mmCIF file of C-alpha atoms in Angstrom:
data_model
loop_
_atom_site.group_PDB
_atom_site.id
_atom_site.type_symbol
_atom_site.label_atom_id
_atom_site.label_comp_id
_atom_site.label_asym_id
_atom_site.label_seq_id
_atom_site.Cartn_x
_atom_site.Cartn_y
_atom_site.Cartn_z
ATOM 1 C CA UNK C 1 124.090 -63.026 -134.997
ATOM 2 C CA UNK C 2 120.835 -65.313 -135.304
ATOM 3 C CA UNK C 3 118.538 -63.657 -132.612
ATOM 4 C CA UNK C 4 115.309 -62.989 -133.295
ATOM 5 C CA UNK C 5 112.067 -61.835 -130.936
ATOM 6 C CA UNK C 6 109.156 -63.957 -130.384
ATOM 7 C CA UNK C 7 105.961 -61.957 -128.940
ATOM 8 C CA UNK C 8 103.776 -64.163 -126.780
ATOM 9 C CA UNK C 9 100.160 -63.119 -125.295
ATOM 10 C CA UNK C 10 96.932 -64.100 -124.540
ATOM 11 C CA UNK C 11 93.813 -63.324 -122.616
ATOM 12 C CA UNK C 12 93.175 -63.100 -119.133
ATOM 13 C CA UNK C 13 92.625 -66.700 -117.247
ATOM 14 C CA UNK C 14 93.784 -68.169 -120.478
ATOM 15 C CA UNK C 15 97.237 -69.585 -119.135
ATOM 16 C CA UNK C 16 99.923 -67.585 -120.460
ATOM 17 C CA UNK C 17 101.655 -67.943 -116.809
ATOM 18 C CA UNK C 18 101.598 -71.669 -117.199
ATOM 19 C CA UNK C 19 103.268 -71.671 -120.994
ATOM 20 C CA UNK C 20 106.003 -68.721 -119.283
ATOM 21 C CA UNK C 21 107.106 -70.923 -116.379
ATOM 22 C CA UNK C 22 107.483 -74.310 -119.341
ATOM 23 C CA UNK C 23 109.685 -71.863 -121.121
ATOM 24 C CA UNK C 24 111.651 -70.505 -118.078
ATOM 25 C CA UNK C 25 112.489 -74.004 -117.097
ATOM 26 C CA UNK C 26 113.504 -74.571 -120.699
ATOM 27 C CA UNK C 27 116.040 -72.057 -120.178
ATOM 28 C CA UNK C 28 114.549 -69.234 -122.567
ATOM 29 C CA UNK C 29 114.901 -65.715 -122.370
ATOM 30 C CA UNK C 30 112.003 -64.093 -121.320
ATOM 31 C CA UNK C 31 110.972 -60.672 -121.052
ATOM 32 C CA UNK C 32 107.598 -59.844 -118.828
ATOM 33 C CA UNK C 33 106.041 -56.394 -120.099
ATOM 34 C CA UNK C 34 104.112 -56.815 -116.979
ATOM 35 C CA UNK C 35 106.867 -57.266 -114.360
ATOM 36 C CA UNK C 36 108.505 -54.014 -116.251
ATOM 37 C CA UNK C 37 105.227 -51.944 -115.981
ATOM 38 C CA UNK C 38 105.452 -52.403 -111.987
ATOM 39 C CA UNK C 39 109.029 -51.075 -112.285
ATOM 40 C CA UNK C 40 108.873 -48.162 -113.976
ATOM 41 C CA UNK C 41 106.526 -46.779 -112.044
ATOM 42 C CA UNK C 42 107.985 -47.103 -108.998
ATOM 43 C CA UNK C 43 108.464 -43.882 -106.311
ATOM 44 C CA UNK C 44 110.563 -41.822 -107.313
ATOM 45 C CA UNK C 45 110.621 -42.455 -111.324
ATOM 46 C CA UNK C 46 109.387 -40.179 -113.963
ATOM 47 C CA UNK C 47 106.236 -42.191 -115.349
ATOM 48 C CA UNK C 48 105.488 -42.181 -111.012
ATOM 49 C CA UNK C 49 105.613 -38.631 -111.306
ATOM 50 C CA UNK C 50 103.551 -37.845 -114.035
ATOM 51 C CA UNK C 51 100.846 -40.479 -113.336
ATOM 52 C CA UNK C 52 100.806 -38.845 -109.965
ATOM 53 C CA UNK C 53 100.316 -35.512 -111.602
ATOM 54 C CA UNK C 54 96.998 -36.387 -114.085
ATOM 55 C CA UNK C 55 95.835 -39.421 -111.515
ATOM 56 C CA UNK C 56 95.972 -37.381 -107.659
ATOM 57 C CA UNK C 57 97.739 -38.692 -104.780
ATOM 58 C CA UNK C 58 94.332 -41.018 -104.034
ATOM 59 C CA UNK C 59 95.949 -43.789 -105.823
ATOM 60 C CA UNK C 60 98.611 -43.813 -103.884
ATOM 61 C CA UNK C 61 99.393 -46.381 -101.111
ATOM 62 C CA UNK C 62 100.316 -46.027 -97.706
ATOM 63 C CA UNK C 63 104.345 -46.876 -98.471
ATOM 64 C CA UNK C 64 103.840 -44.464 -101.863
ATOM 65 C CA UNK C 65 103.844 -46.654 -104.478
ATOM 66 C CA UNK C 66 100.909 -47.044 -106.844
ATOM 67 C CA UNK C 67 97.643 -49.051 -106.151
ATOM 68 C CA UNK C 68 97.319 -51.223 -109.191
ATOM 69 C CA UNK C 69 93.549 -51.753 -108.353
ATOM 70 C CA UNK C 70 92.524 -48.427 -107.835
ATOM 71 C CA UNK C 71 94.028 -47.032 -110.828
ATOM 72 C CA UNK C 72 92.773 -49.944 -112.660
ATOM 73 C CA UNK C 73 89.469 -49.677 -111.602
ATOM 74 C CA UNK C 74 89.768 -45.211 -112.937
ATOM 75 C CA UNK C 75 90.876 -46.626 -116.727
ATOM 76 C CA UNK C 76 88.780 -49.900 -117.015
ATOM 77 C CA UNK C 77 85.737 -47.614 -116.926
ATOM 78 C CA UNK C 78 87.128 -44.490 -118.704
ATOM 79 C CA UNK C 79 88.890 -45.272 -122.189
ATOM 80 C CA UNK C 80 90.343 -41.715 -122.254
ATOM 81 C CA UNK C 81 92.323 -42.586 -118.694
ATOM 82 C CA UNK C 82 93.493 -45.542 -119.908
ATOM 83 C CA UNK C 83 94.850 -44.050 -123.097
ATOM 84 C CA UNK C 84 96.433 -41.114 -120.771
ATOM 85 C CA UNK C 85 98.517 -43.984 -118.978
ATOM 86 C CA UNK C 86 99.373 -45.418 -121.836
ATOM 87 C CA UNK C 87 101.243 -42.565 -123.325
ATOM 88 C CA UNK C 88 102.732 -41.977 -119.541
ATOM 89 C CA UNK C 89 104.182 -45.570 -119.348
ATOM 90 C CA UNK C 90 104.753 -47.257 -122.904
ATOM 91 C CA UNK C 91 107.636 -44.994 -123.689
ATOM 92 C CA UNK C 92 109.344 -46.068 -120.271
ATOM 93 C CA UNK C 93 108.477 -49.653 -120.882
ATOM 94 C CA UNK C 94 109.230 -49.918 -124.471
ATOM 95 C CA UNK C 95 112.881 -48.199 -123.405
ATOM 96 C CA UNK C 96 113.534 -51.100 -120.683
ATOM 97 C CA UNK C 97 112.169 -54.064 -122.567
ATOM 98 C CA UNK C 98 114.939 -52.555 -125.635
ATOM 99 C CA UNK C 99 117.739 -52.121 -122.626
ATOM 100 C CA UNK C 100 117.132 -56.127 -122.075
ATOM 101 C CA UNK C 101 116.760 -57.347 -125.577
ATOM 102 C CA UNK C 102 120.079 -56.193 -126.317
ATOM 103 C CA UNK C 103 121.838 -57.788 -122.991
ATOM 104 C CA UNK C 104 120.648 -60.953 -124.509
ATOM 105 C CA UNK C 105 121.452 -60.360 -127.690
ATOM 106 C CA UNK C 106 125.058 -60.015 -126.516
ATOM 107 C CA UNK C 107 124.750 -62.805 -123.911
ATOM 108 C CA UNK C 108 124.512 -64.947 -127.465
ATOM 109 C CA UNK C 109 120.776 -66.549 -126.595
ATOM 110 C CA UNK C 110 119.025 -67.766 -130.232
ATOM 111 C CA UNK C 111 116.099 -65.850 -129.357
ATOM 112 C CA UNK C 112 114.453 -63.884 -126.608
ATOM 113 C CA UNK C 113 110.356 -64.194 -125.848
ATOM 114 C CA UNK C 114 108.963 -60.918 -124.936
ATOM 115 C CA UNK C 115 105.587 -61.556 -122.942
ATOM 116 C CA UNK C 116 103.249 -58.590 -123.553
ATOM 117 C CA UNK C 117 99.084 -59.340 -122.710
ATOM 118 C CA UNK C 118 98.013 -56.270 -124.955
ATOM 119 C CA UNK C 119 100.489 -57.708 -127.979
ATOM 120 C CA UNK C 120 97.889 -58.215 -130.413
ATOM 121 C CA UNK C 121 95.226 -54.922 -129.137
ATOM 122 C CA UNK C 122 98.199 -52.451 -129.451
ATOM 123 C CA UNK C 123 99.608 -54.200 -132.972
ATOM 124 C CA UNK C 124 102.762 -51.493 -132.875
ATOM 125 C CA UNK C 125 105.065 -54.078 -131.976
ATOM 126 C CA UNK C 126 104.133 -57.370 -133.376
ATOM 127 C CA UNK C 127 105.398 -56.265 -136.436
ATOM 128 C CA UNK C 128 109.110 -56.230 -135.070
ATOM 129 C CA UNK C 129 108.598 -60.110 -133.972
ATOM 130 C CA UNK C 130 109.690 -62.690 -136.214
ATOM 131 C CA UNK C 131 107.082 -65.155 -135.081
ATOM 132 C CA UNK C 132 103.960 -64.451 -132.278
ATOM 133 C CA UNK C 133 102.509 -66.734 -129.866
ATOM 134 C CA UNK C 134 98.822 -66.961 -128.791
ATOM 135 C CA UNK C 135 97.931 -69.084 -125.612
ATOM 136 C CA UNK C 136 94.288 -69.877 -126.591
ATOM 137 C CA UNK C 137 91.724 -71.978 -124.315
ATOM 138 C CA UNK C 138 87.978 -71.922 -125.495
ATOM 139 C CA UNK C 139 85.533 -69.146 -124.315
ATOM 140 C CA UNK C 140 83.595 -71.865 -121.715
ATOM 141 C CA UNK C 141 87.013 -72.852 -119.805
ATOM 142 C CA UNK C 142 88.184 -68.880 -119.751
ATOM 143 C CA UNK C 143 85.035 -68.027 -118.191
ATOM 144 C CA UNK C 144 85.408 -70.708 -115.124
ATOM 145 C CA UNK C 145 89.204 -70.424 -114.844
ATOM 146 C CA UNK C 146 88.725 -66.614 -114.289
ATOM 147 C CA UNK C 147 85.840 -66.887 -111.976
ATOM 148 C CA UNK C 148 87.713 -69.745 -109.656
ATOM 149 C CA UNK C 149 90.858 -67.341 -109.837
ATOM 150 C CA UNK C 150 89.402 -64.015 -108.911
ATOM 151 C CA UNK C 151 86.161 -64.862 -107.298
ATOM 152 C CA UNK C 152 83.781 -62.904 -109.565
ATOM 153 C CA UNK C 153 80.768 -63.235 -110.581
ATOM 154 C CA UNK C 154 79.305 -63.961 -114.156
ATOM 155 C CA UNK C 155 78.353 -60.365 -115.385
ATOM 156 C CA UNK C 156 81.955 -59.678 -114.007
ATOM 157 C CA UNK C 157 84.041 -61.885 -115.560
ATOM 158 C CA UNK C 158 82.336 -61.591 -118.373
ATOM 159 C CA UNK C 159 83.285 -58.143 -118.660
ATOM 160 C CA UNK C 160 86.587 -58.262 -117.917
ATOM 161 C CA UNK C 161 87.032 -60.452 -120.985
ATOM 162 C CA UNK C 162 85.181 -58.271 -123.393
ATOM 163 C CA UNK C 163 87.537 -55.435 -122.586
ATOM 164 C CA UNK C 164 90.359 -57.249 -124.287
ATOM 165 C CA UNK C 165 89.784 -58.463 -128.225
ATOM 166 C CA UNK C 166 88.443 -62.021 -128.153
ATOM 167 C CA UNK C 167 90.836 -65.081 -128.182
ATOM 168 C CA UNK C 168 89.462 -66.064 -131.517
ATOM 169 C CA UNK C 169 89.796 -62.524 -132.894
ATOM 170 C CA UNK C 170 93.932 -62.985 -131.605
ATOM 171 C CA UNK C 171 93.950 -66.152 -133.530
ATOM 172 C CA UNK C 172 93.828 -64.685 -136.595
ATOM 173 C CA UNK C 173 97.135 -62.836 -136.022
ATOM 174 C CA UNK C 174 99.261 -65.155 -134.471
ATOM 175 C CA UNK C 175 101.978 -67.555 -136.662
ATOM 176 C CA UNK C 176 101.408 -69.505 -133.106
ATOM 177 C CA UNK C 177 98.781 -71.067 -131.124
ATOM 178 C CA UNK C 178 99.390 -73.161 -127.699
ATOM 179 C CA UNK C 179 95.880 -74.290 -126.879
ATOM 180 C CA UNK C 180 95.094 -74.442 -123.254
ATOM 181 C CA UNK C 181 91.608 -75.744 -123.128
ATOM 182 C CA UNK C 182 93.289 -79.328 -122.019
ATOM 183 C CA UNK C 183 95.274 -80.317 -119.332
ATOM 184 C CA UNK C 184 98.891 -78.730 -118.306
ATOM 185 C CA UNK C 185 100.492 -82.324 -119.751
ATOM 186 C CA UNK C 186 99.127 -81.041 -122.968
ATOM 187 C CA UNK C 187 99.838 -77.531 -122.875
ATOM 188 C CA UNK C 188 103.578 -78.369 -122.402
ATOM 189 C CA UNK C 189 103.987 -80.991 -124.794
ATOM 190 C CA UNK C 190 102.517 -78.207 -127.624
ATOM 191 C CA UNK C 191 105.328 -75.543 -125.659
ATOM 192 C CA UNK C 192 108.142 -78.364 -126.034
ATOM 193 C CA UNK C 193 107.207 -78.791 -129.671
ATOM 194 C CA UNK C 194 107.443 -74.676 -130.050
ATOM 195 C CA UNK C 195 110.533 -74.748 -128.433
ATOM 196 C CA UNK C 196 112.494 -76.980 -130.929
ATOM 197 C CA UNK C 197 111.267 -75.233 -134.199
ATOM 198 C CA UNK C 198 111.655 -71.716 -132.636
ATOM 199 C CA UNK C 199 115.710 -73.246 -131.939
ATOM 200 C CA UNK C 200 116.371 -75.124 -135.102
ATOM 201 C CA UNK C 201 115.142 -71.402 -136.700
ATOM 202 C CA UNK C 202 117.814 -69.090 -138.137
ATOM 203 C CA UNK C 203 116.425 -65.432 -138.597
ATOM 204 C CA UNK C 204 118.216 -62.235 -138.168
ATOM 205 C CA UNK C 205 117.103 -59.524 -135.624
ATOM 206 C CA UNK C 206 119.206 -56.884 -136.155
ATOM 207 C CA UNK C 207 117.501 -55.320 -139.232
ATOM 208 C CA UNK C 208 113.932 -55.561 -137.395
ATOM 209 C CA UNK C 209 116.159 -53.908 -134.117
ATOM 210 C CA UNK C 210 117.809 -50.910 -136.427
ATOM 211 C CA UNK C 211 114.100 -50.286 -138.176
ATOM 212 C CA UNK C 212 112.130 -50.186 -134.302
ATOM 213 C CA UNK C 213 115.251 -48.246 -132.902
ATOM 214 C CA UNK C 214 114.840 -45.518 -135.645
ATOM 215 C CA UNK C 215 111.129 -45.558 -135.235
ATOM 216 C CA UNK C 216 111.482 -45.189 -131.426
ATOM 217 C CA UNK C 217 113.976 -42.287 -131.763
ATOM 218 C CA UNK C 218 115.939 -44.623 -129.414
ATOM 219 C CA UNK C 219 119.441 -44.634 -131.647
ATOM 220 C CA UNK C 220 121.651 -42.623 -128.804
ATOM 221 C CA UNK C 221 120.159 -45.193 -126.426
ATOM 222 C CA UNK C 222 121.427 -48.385 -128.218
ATOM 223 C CA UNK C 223 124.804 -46.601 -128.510
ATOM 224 C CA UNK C 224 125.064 -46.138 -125.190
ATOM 225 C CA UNK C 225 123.926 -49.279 -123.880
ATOM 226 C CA UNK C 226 125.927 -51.257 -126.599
ATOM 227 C CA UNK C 227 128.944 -49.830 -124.887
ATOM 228 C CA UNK C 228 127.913 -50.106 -121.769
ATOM 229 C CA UNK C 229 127.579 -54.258 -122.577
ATOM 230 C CA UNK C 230 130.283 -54.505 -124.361
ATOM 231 C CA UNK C 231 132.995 -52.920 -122.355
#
């Protein structure tokens, strides 16, 4: 087998969205770390449960699911929260993402993009991607996009982008950069062009797969879903 992950991020208002939907109409695999966070949290679910238990029912909305905003607002102001929902969630997330890496891997795509925004502030995973993918736009056109999006102020916006590490900091870590400060007709020429060297590439995944699996304690897990694929 030639699969191989690709771990794509950015910052916020920088235009990952816009670089997902060029790949989804490309026909790539993509896995959204976001989209999976919603899930398993749902009512009902363990992470649900336990957030439910630290957090209090105030977070709760009227149909019982979680308010994103209010429990945002509790860990964007207190580190220790955040880190608390972090060690609530990641283990559930990390075990779904692994659940649909492998039902590509035996659906026979070349490689599979996972889209995680923290990729580069948590680190633990970039080292299981073959190649990573930064969606840059300068500091000036970040600031705007973000206050036309959400409707905040300066000091806001601001902030909201200092909680994550800089774009240029990312830069530094990433084997790619699609630079957004231009228009979209730019941005997906620059995704085209990714897309035919990441497809004319030939790298293994299972080694990376069988060293994260072991890591994760996840080994009965693969088994399982293997044969649940499979047969």
């Amino acid at each position: 087998s030639t699969m191989f992950l690709v771990g794509l991020s950015g910052g916020i208002a920088s235009g990952k969205s816009t670089v997902v939907a060029v790949l989804r109409e490309l026909g790539c695999a993509v896995i959204d770390a976001d989209v999976i966070a919603r899930q398993v949290v749902q009512p009902h679910s363990k992470a649900h449960q336990q957030i439910l238990q630290h957090f209090g029912t105030e977070i709760l909305l009227e149909n019982g699911e979680i308010n994103r905003e209010a429990l945002g607002s509790i860990i964007f102001s207190q580190p220790e929260k955040r880190r608390l929902l972090n060690s609530i969630t990641h283990p559930e997330i990390l075990k779904e993402m692994l659940k649909q890496v492998l039902k590509y891997f035996v659906l026979g795509y070349r490689y599979v993009i996972l889209d995680i925004p923290l990729l580069f502030e948590t680190r633990g995973l970039t080292r299981f991607m073959k190649y990573t993918v930064l969606v840059y736009c300068d500091p000036p056109a970040q600031l705007a996009r973000l206050m036309k999006r959400s409707g905040l102020g300066v000091a806001e916006a601001e902030a909201r982008i200092s909680s994550q590490l800089p774009l240029d900091e990312k830069r530094k870590w990433a084997t790619h950069v699609i630079d957004n400060s231009g228009d979209r007709e730019s941005t997906r020429r620059q995704v085209l062009r990714l897309h035919a060297r990441l497809e004319d590439s030939l790298h293994f995944l299972w080694a990376r797969l069988a060293v994260g699996t072991a890591v994760a304690g996840l080994g009965g897990l693969v088994f399982l879903l293997l044969r649940h694929f499979i047969s």
